[in-house]
Short mmCIF file of C-alpha atoms and ligand atoms in Angstrom, two decimals:
data_model
loop_
_atom_site.label_atom_id
_atom_site.label_comp_id
_atom_site.label_asym_id
_atom_site.label_seq_id
_atom_site.Cartn_x
_atom_site.Cartn_y
_atom_site.Cartn_z
CA MET B 22 13.22 32.51 42.15
CA GLU B 23 12.15 35.75 43.32
CA PRO B 24 10.91 37.17 46.92
CA LEU B 25 7.22 37.68 47.21
CA GLY B 26 8.46 40.97 48.94
CA ASP B 27 5.40 43.20 49.73
CA TRP B 28 3.18 41.65 47.08
CA ARG B 29 -0.32 40.59 48.39
CA ARG B 30 -3.15 39.15 46.64
CA THR B 31 -5.78 41.59 45.73
CA HIS B 32 -8.33 39.55 44.06
CA TRP B 33 -8.53 35.76 43.88
CA SER B 34 -8.79 34.79 40.03
CA SER B 35 -12.54 34.21 40.39
CA GLU B 36 -13.09 37.90 41.72
CA ILE B 37 -11.82 39.17 38.36
CA THR B 38 -14.26 40.37 36.28
CA PRO B 39 -15.12 42.90 33.43
CA ALA B 40 -16.29 44.99 36.37
CA LEU B 41 -12.78 45.69 37.38
CA ASP B 42 -11.81 47.29 33.89
CA GLY B 43 -8.88 49.44 34.39
CA THR B 44 -8.16 48.52 37.76
CA THR B 45 -4.65 47.11 38.88
CA VAL B 46 -4.91 44.11 40.75
CA THR B 47 -2.15 41.64 41.88
CA VAL B 48 -3.03 37.66 41.44
CA CYS B 49 -1.11 34.95 42.79
CA GLY B 50 -1.27 30.86 41.77
CA TRP B 51 0.28 28.77 39.45
CA VAL B 52 0.79 28.45 35.66
CA HIS B 53 -2.27 26.14 34.44
CA ARG B 54 -1.45 26.73 30.79
CA ILE B 55 0.73 28.76 28.67
CA ARG B 56 0.93 29.54 25.08
CA ASP B 57 3.55 31.15 23.49
CA LEU B 58 2.71 32.87 19.99
CA GLY B 59 5.95 34.81 19.37
CA ARG B 60 5.42 38.21 20.59
CA LEU B 61 2.43 37.37 22.55
CA VAL B 62 2.18 35.02 25.67
CA PHE B 63 -0.90 34.11 27.15
CA ILE B 64 -0.91 32.48 30.33
CA VAL B 65 -3.99 30.82 32.20
CA LEU B 66 -3.06 31.65 35.83
CA ARG B 67 -4.63 28.92 38.58
CA ASP B 68 -5.51 29.45 42.50
CA ARG B 69 -7.65 27.89 44.44
CA GLU B 70 -10.83 29.60 43.48
CA GLY B 71 -10.52 29.26 39.47
CA VAL B 72 -8.48 30.70 36.90
CA VAL B 73 -7.88 33.74 35.10
CA GLN B 74 -6.01 34.80 31.54
CA ILE B 75 -3.10 36.87 31.87
CA THR B 76 -1.75 38.30 28.66
CA ILE B 77 1.62 39.55 27.94
CA PRO B 78 1.87 41.55 24.38
CA LYS B 79 5.69 41.80 23.70
CA ASP B 80 5.20 45.72 22.55
CA LYS B 81 3.03 46.79 25.58
CA VAL B 82 4.72 45.37 28.53
CA PRO B 83 8.06 46.07 30.06
CA GLU B 84 10.74 44.27 28.20
CA HIS B 85 11.70 42.03 31.58
CA THR B 86 8.35 41.12 32.05
CA PHE B 87 7.88 39.47 28.85
CA GLU B 88 11.46 37.85 29.07
CA LYS B 89 10.01 36.26 32.26
CA ALA B 90 7.10 34.82 30.87
CA LYS B 91 8.64 33.41 28.28
CA LYS B 92 10.43 31.23 30.78
CA LEU B 93 7.71 29.85 32.39
CA ILE B 94 6.39 26.33 32.15
CA ARG B 95 3.11 24.61 33.83
CA GLU B 96 2.76 24.73 37.74
CA ASP B 97 5.70 27.47 38.03
CA VAL B 98 4.46 29.57 41.01
CA ILE B 99 3.80 32.86 39.90
CA ALA B 100 2.50 36.48 41.16
CA VAL B 101 1.50 39.02 38.68
CA ARG B 102 0.50 42.85 39.10
CA GLY B 103 -1.29 44.24 36.19
CA LYS B 104 -4.20 45.79 34.97
CA VAL B 105 -7.77 44.20 34.15
CA ARG B 106 -9.21 44.71 30.85
CA PHE B 107 -12.45 43.76 29.51
CA TYR B 108 -12.03 41.57 26.33
CA GLU B 109 -15.08 39.86 24.76
CA LYS B 110 -12.76 36.80 23.47
CA ALA B 111 -11.18 36.12 26.85
CA PRO B 112 -12.68 33.34 29.12
CA ASN B 113 -15.10 35.31 31.53
CA ASN B 114 -14.72 38.27 29.23
CA VAL B 115 -11.78 39.47 31.17
CA GLU B 116 -8.05 39.57 31.04
CA ILE B 117 -5.30 40.83 33.08
CA ILE B 118 -2.29 42.59 30.89
CA ALA B 119 0.89 41.92 33.12
CA ASN B 120 2.56 44.91 34.25
CA GLU B 121 5.13 43.11 36.14
CA ILE B 122 5.71 39.05 37.13
CA ARG B 123 7.41 37.66 39.93
CA ILE B 124 8.52 34.01 39.78
CA LEU B 125 8.34 32.45 43.15
CA ASN B 126 8.91 29.42 42.50
CA LYS B 127 9.77 26.78 39.67
CA VAL B 128 8.61 23.15 39.16
CA SER B 129 10.69 20.49 38.46
CA PRO B 130 9.49 18.45 35.70
CA PRO B 131 8.28 15.85 34.86
CA LEU B 132 5.16 16.18 37.48
CA PRO B 133 3.57 12.76 37.97
CA LEU B 134 -0.06 14.31 37.25
CA ASP B 135 -1.46 16.75 35.18
CA PRO B 136 -3.70 19.18 37.01
CA ALA B 137 -4.94 20.55 33.63
CA GLY B 138 -5.10 17.18 32.00
CA ASP B 139 -8.39 16.06 30.73
CA VAL B 140 -7.73 12.36 31.05
CA ASP B 141 -8.47 11.04 34.56
CA ALA B 142 -5.47 9.37 36.35
CA ASP B 143 -6.08 6.24 38.30
CA LEU B 144 -6.58 6.55 42.13
CA ASP B 145 -3.44 5.38 43.13
CA THR B 146 -1.21 7.79 41.05
CA ARG B 147 -3.90 10.47 42.26
CA LEU B 148 -3.30 9.62 45.98
CA ASN B 149 0.34 9.25 45.58
CA ALA B 150 0.63 12.82 44.37
CA ARG B 151 -2.29 13.98 46.41
CA ILE B 152 -1.14 17.44 46.58
CA ILE B 153 -1.28 18.09 42.74
CA ASP B 154 -4.61 15.66 42.56
CA LEU B 155 -5.99 18.51 44.96
CA ARG B 156 -5.49 21.13 42.60
CA ARG B 157 -8.13 19.50 40.09
CA PRO B 158 -11.49 21.10 40.62
CA GLN B 159 -13.19 17.86 40.97
CA THR B 160 -10.99 16.81 43.89
CA PHE B 161 -10.70 20.09 45.60
CA ALA B 162 -14.61 20.20 45.38
CA ILE B 163 -15.01 16.99 47.62
CA PHE B 164 -12.91 18.71 50.28
CA ARG B 165 -14.61 22.26 50.28
CA ILE B 166 -17.91 20.06 50.60
CA ASN B 167 -16.30 18.44 53.70
CA HIS B 168 -15.44 21.93 54.93
CA ILE B 169 -19.03 22.69 54.83
CA VAL B 170 -20.26 19.32 56.14
CA LEU B 171 -17.97 20.12 59.57
CA GLN B 172 -18.70 23.32 59.72
CA SER B 173 -22.87 22.75 59.51
CA ILE B 174 -22.33 19.66 62.15
CA ARG B 175 -20.66 21.95 64.70
CA GLU B 176 -23.17 24.57 64.26
CA PHE B 177 -26.43 22.43 64.56
CA LEU B 178 -25.09 20.21 67.30
CA THR B 179 -24.24 23.63 69.34
CA ASN B 180 -27.45 24.88 68.72
CA GLU B 181 -28.78 21.86 70.04
CA GLY B 182 -26.81 22.68 73.35
CA PHE B 183 -24.04 19.92 72.61
CA ILE B 184 -20.36 21.13 74.03
CA GLU B 185 -17.58 19.71 71.52
CA VAL B 186 -14.64 17.85 73.39
CA ASN B 187 -11.40 15.93 72.77
CA THR B 188 -10.81 12.64 74.22
CA PRO B 189 -7.49 10.69 74.45
CA LYS B 190 -6.46 8.98 71.07
CA ILE B 191 -3.60 6.74 73.06
CA ILE B 192 -5.50 4.40 75.54
CA ALA B 193 -4.76 1.29 77.77
CA THR B 194 -7.14 -1.00 77.17
CA ALA B 195 -9.55 -1.83 73.97
CA THR B 196 -12.87 -0.21 73.97
CA GLU B 197 -15.38 -2.76 72.29
CA GLY B 198 -13.16 -5.96 72.70
CA GLY B 199 -10.27 -7.57 71.07
CA THR B 200 -11.28 -6.24 67.56
CA ALA B 201 -8.77 -4.36 65.32
CA LEU B 202 -6.58 -2.57 67.46
CA PHE B 203 -3.07 -0.77 66.43
CA PRO B 204 -0.82 -1.45 69.60
CA VAL B 205 1.55 1.53 70.43
CA SER B 206 4.59 1.35 72.75
CA TYR B 207 4.02 3.75 75.63
CA PHE B 208 7.16 4.24 77.76
CA GLY B 209 7.74 0.19 78.17
CA ARG B 210 4.15 -0.03 78.68
CA GLN B 211 1.62 -1.76 75.89
CA ALA B 212 -0.80 0.56 74.59
CA PHE B 213 -3.28 1.22 71.73
CA LEU B 214 -4.69 3.84 69.31
CA ALA B 215 -8.28 4.30 70.21
CA GLN B 216 -10.97 2.72 68.12
CA SER B 217 -13.67 5.04 68.84
CA PRO B 218 -14.10 7.63 72.03
CA GLN B 219 -17.31 5.28 73.03
CA LEU B 220 -16.23 5.11 76.77
CA TYR B 221 -15.04 8.24 77.53
CA LYS B 222 -17.87 10.15 75.70
CA GLU B 223 -20.23 8.03 77.86
CA GLU B 224 -18.42 9.27 80.80
CA LEU B 225 -18.70 12.84 80.20
CA THR B 226 -22.78 12.53 80.10
CA ALA B 227 -22.31 12.22 83.80
CA ALA B 228 -21.01 15.66 83.79
CA LEU B 229 -21.62 17.57 80.46
CA GLU B 230 -24.79 15.86 79.63
CA LYS B 231 -24.36 16.76 75.81
CA VAL B 232 -21.22 16.16 74.03
CA PHE B 233 -19.81 15.83 70.50
CA GLU B 234 -16.57 14.76 69.37
CA ILE B 235 -15.30 15.16 65.54
CA GLY B 236 -11.90 13.37 65.90
CA PRO B 237 -9.47 10.75 64.39
CA VAL B 238 -10.08 7.09 65.43
CA PHE B 239 -7.96 3.85 64.18
CA ARG B 240 -8.93 0.39 63.43
CA ALA B 241 -6.69 -2.23 61.83
CA GLU B 242 -8.97 -3.16 59.17
CA GLU B 243 -7.48 -6.40 57.76
CA HIS B 244 -9.48 -6.19 54.11
CA ASN B 245 -9.17 -3.80 51.32
CA THR B 246 -12.81 -2.86 50.75
CA THR B 247 -14.33 0.72 49.07
CA ARG B 248 -15.83 1.75 52.42
CA HIS B 249 -12.97 1.05 55.40
CA LEU B 250 -10.09 2.91 56.39
CA CYS B 251 -7.46 2.23 58.98
CA GLU B 252 -7.63 5.64 60.21
CA LEU B 253 -11.12 7.74 59.93
CA VAL B 254 -12.84 10.52 61.46
CA MET B 255 -15.72 9.92 63.31
CA VAL B 256 -18.42 12.48 64.39
CA ASP B 257 -19.36 10.62 67.99
CA LEU B 258 -22.45 12.02 70.02
CA GLU B 259 -23.91 11.41 73.47
CA CYS B 260 -26.18 12.62 75.10
CA ALA B 261 -27.70 12.34 78.74
CA PHE B 262 -31.19 11.65 79.98
CA ALA B 263 -32.03 10.29 76.35
CA THR B 264 -33.17 7.11 74.65
CA ALA B 265 -32.35 5.86 71.26
CA ASP B 266 -35.43 7.49 69.80
CA ASP B 267 -34.03 10.83 70.76
CA VAL B 268 -30.71 10.19 69.38
CA MET B 269 -32.06 8.89 66.01
CA ASN B 270 -34.35 11.79 65.93
CA ILE B 271 -31.18 14.26 66.43
CA LEU B 272 -28.99 12.64 63.57
CA GLU B 273 -31.69 12.46 60.89
CA ARG B 274 -32.52 16.31 61.62
CA LEU B 275 -28.64 17.18 61.53
CA ILE B 276 -28.42 14.84 58.56
CA ALA B 277 -31.11 17.17 56.75
CA HIS B 278 -29.30 20.60 58.20
CA VAL B 279 -26.09 19.22 56.86
CA PHE B 280 -27.70 18.43 53.17
CA ARG B 281 -29.55 21.76 53.27
CA GLU B 282 -26.28 23.79 53.82
CA VAL B 283 -24.34 21.89 51.25
CA LYS B 284 -26.85 22.06 48.84
CA SER B 285 -27.18 26.15 49.50
CA LYS B 286 -23.32 26.78 50.01
CA CYS B 287 -21.54 24.17 47.73
CA SER B 288 -23.80 24.94 44.39
CA LYS B 289 -20.56 25.14 42.31
CA GLU B 290 -19.09 21.85 43.66
CA LEU B 291 -21.91 20.06 43.40
CA LYS B 292 -21.76 21.10 39.90
CA ILE B 293 -18.42 20.09 39.18
CA LEU B 294 -19.07 16.73 40.83
CA ASN B 295 -22.43 16.19 38.78
CA ARG B 296 -24.26 16.42 41.80
CA GLU B 297 -26.79 19.02 41.10
CA ASP B 298 -29.42 16.49 41.81
CA LEU B 299 -28.42 16.38 45.50
CA GLU B 300 -31.69 16.54 47.23
CA VAL B 301 -32.58 17.23 51.18
CA PRO B 302 -34.02 13.96 52.62
CA GLY B 303 -37.45 14.39 53.96
CA THR B 304 -37.33 13.49 57.75
CA PRO B 305 -38.28 11.35 59.72
CA PHE B 306 -36.57 8.87 57.92
CA PRO B 307 -38.01 5.17 57.56
CA ARG B 308 -37.36 2.84 60.46
CA TYR B 309 -37.41 -1.03 59.97
CA THR B 310 -36.60 -3.23 62.68
CA TYR B 311 -33.93 -5.97 62.06
CA THR B 312 -36.25 -8.90 61.95
CA GLN B 313 -38.44 -6.78 59.29
CA VAL B 314 -34.94 -6.40 57.16
CA LEU B 315 -34.45 -10.14 57.55
CA GLU B 316 -38.00 -10.95 56.10
CA LEU B 317 -37.36 -8.35 53.36
CA LEU B 318 -34.36 -10.07 52.56
CA ARG B 319 -35.73 -13.56 52.47
CA GLU B 320 -38.55 -12.14 50.17
CA HIS B 321 -35.73 -11.37 47.81
CA GLY B 322 -34.21 -14.63 48.02
CA ILE B 323 -31.68 -14.06 51.09
CA GLU B 324 -31.78 -16.06 53.96
CA ILE B 325 -30.08 -14.76 56.91
CA PRO B 326 -30.21 -16.72 60.58
CA TRP B 327 -31.69 -14.49 63.25
CA GLY B 328 -29.02 -13.14 65.39
CA GLU B 329 -26.34 -13.04 62.54
CA ASP B 330 -24.68 -9.56 61.49
CA LEU B 331 -25.70 -8.27 57.44
CA PRO B 332 -23.10 -9.54 55.10
CA THR B 333 -21.84 -7.48 52.32
CA PRO B 334 -23.98 -9.26 49.70
CA ALA B 335 -26.86 -8.86 51.83
CA LEU B 336 -26.37 -5.09 52.29
CA ARG B 337 -25.91 -4.37 48.35
CA LYS B 338 -29.40 -6.42 47.93
CA LEU B 339 -30.86 -4.16 50.63
CA GLY B 340 -29.12 -1.24 48.81
CA GLU B 341 -31.17 -2.10 45.96
CA ILE B 342 -34.34 -2.36 47.70
CA LEU B 343 -34.43 0.49 50.01
CA LYS B 344 -32.70 3.76 48.28
CA GLY B 345 -31.69 6.77 50.39
CA PRO B 346 -31.63 7.09 54.22
CA TYR B 347 -33.24 4.52 56.72
CA PHE B 348 -32.65 3.17 60.19
CA ILE B 349 -32.19 -0.40 61.35
CA THR B 350 -33.31 -0.65 64.82
CA GLU B 351 -33.55 -3.29 67.32
CA TRP B 352 -30.57 -5.51 66.87
CA PRO B 353 -30.07 -8.69 68.04
CA THR B 354 -28.28 -7.99 71.44
CA GLU B 355 -25.50 -10.45 70.71
CA SER B 356 -24.59 -8.85 67.63
CA LYS B 357 -24.08 -5.38 69.39
CA PRO B 358 -21.26 -4.17 71.88
CA PHE B 359 -21.66 -4.51 75.44
CA TYR B 360 -22.44 -1.38 76.48
CA ILE B 361 -25.64 -1.37 74.17
CA LYS B 362 -28.96 -1.58 76.35
CA PRO B 363 -31.15 -4.54 76.20
CA LYS B 364 -34.72 -4.04 75.87
CA ASP B 365 -36.46 -4.48 79.24
CA GLU B 366 -39.45 -6.60 78.03
CA ASP B 367 -37.27 -8.72 75.57
CA PRO B 368 -33.47 -8.69 76.40
CA LYS B 369 -32.56 -10.55 73.31
CA VAL B 370 -33.06 -7.45 71.16
CA SER B 371 -31.29 -4.22 71.73
CA GLU B 372 -32.26 -0.74 71.61
CA SER B 373 -29.71 -0.18 68.83
CA PHE B 374 -30.14 1.12 65.51
CA ASP B 375 -27.72 1.57 62.35
CA PHE B 376 -28.49 4.51 60.06
CA MET B 377 -27.97 3.38 56.53
CA TRP B 378 -27.97 4.92 53.22
CA GLY B 379 -28.95 2.35 50.48
CA TRP B 380 -26.37 -0.68 51.04
CA LEU B 381 -23.99 1.70 53.21
CA GLU B 382 -23.84 1.95 56.62
CA LEU B 383 -23.17 5.73 57.92
CA ALA B 384 -23.42 5.45 61.73
CA SER B 385 -24.37 3.22 64.73
CA GLY B 386 -25.85 4.32 67.98
CA GLY B 387 -28.05 3.16 70.54
CA THR B 388 -29.15 3.35 74.05
CA ARG B 389 -26.58 2.43 76.93
CA ILE B 390 -26.35 0.54 79.98
CA HIS B 391 -26.04 2.89 83.16
CA ASN B 392 -26.46 0.02 85.54
CA LYS B 393 -23.05 -0.83 86.82
CA GLU B 394 -24.09 -4.68 87.48
CA LEU B 395 -26.01 -5.07 84.15
CA LEU B 396 -23.08 -3.61 82.47
CA ILE B 397 -20.38 -6.18 84.04
CA LYS B 398 -22.86 -8.99 83.39
CA ARG B 399 -22.73 -8.14 79.33
CA LEU B 400 -19.10 -7.64 79.75
CA LYS B 401 -18.51 -10.83 81.09
CA GLU B 402 -21.06 -12.74 78.53
CA GLN B 403 -18.93 -10.94 75.60
CA GLY B 404 -15.85 -12.69 77.12
CA LEU B 405 -14.59 -9.07 78.37
CA ASN B 406 -12.60 -8.92 81.56
CA PRO B 407 -14.24 -6.49 83.71
CA LYS B 408 -10.84 -6.14 85.62
CA SER B 409 -9.88 -4.37 82.48
CA PHE B 410 -12.42 -1.70 82.76
CA GLU B 411 -12.19 -0.98 86.46
CA TYR B 412 -11.70 2.89 85.64
CA HIS B 413 -14.42 2.99 83.38
CA LEU B 414 -16.82 1.27 85.90
CA ARG B 415 -15.89 3.53 88.72
CA VAL B 416 -17.84 6.15 86.81
CA PHE B 417 -20.91 4.21 86.92
CA ASP B 418 -20.62 4.84 91.07
CA TRP B 419 -20.66 8.23 90.69
CA GLY B 420 -24.32 9.19 89.42
CA MET B 421 -24.35 8.07 85.90
CA PRO B 422 -27.46 9.21 84.21
CA PRO B 423 -29.09 7.30 81.79
CA HIS B 424 -27.63 8.03 78.21
CA ALA B 425 -27.64 7.37 74.67
CA GLY B 426 -25.63 8.40 71.25
CA TRP B 427 -24.32 7.28 68.07
CA GLY B 428 -21.12 7.54 65.83
CA LEU B 429 -20.90 8.34 62.18
CA GLY B 430 -18.12 8.04 59.80
CA LEU B 431 -17.51 11.31 58.15
CA ALA B 432 -16.33 10.09 54.96
CA ARG B 433 -19.04 7.74 54.46
CA LEU B 434 -21.17 10.82 54.87
CA LEU B 435 -19.08 12.78 52.24
CA MET B 436 -19.23 9.25 49.81
CA VAL B 437 -23.34 10.12 49.70
CA ILE B 438 -23.41 13.53 49.32
CA CYS B 439 -20.83 13.64 46.62
CA ASN B 440 -22.08 9.87 45.17
CA VAL B 441 -18.38 8.35 45.07
CA ARG B 442 -17.70 4.56 44.97
CA ASN B 443 -14.58 4.75 46.99
CA ILE B 444 -13.93 6.17 50.75
CA ARG B 445 -10.19 6.91 49.43
CA GLU B 446 -11.65 9.97 47.51
CA CYS B 447 -13.21 11.49 50.62
CA VAL B 448 -10.42 11.38 52.50
CA LEU B 449 -7.06 13.71 51.84
CA PHE B 450 -4.91 11.34 53.00
CA PRO B 451 -6.18 7.66 53.20
CA ARG B 452 -4.92 5.26 55.51
CA ASP B 453 -5.31 1.16 54.27
CA LYS B 454 -3.33 -1.90 54.91
CA SER B 455 -1.02 -0.97 52.19
CA ARG B 456 -1.06 2.47 52.16
CA LEU B 457 0.93 4.52 54.72
CA VAL B 458 2.55 6.88 52.73
CA PRO B 459 2.03 9.85 51.68
P1 ATP C 26 -18.63 -1.57 59.30
O1 ATP C 26 -19.88 -2.60 59.81
O2 ATP C 26 -19.25 -0.95 58.27
O3 ATP C 26 -17.59 -2.14 59.28
P2 ATP C 26 -18.92 -0.96 61.74
O4 ATP C 26 -20.19 -1.24 62.38
O5 ATP C 26 -17.62 -1.89 62.27
O6 ATP C 26 -18.74 -0.48 60.41
P3 ATP C 26 -19.09 1.44 63.80
O7 ATP C 26 -18.32 0.70 64.91
O8 ATP C 26 -20.37 1.33 63.82
O9 ATP C 26 -18.51 0.74 62.67
O10 ATP C 26 -18.84 2.69 63.45
C1 ATP C 26 -19.38 3.72 63.29
C2 ATP C 26 -19.54 4.20 62.04
O11 ATP C 26 -18.17 4.77 61.40
C3 ATP C 26 -19.71 3.28 61.03
O12 ATP C 26 -21.15 3.12 60.50
C4 ATP C 26 -18.99 3.64 60.18
O13 ATP C 26 -19.75 5.08 59.07
C5 ATP C 26 -17.88 4.18 60.24
N1 ATP C 26 -16.45 3.58 59.97
C6 ATP C 26 -16.71 2.38 60.89
N2 ATP C 26 -15.41 1.59 60.24
C7 ATP C 26 -15.03 2.38 59.49
C8 ATP C 26 -13.94 2.18 58.93
N3 ATP C 26 -12.87 1.33 58.92
N4 ATP C 26 -13.42 2.94 57.70
C9 ATP C 26 -14.30 3.92 57.33
N5 ATP C 26 -15.48 4.20 58.26
C10 ATP C 26 -15.90 3.39 58.95
MN1 MN C 27 -21.95 -0.28 63.07
#
């Protein structure tokens, strides 16, 4: 092993082009492939951005450089300084003739995965060796797109006048009733990991008016599905002086903006993922009421009693009928959390929506109740104790504006953009019932 010393990368591998012919460069990365032809060694060096061929001919490079090249194996970490040479037969018509090599670290074989391998390993093997998996272009592409998605969400919402906030993840009471919480011990007291920033973001509308948060939430999901994890990143938004319609409008424009940005900034990644067919969805997205959706399902042979949630087989069927993005609005009040506003003229139905993409729910939202008495009534109707919401309810005495908002699952959005089936592909280190490491 040798120190990095004063060597710094001058170029990413992808920046080494024939135009640099004759220039001395320093590249850093991993030994992607190595071919030893006796008096000539070829290394394919890989960094985050791609690969470049390093050529080490015995009679043209210093003796110690040639000796070092001979010792290398796949995934060793190296830095190479040498001269760029235009060479038609090399990949990208360019190679680097190594003058000096620094071996920065050696691997300990065998490696559980081969990033240069053409055979796809199964998901568990890949997740168990996620760091190596991320060296594969297909995996990295998803997370580069994730980065652009996050960046474009922040950009869009900032331009719309929203302020990014961070709310506590260790909380004293359940947000939405007793579902699926992780208890934590907090200096001898019982606390929980937050399942949503719902109550905090609502309270914040009474001061900051328009807020959003991008952060982790925790749900003790019992079942292993391809769309549920126990730790997920939610994009949450809440807006004062607005209704469900207003925030649906923001959401669909946000989604179109994100797609537009990904399409223009991630063409390389979309190609790697065979997703060049990605289209920016036209707005407004179709809207169907819950009752209309039940009728649609009935026409296709699925009978669901009014008031019930849509079970997975019904969602699957819906995905066959309705492709792409759409909203399901006006859900039964009973099927939604206590803070969702019932319609004034028909309280059985609520001012709520789910944002869907085919069969997959991407977001839920609605107009919230801002009247304290009604909120207490709804809490009780849902079997919750207003006492445990004391701190939250107090804020409703301090001038709570009418407000509305939504929560969007980041990884589910990524599933749609990247066209992958399992949410675990879209989270670096996914947490499910059986997976707590790595
Ligand atoms: P589902 O019905 O799919 O279980 P939900 O209605 O319980 O979701 P919400 O409370 O509405 O979920 O959360 C808002 C969004 O967060 C969902 O629309 C979804 O995109 C995402 N989401 C919810 N639960 C999970 C989870 N366990 N794993 C990943 N994403 C989730
Ligand atoms: Mn939901």
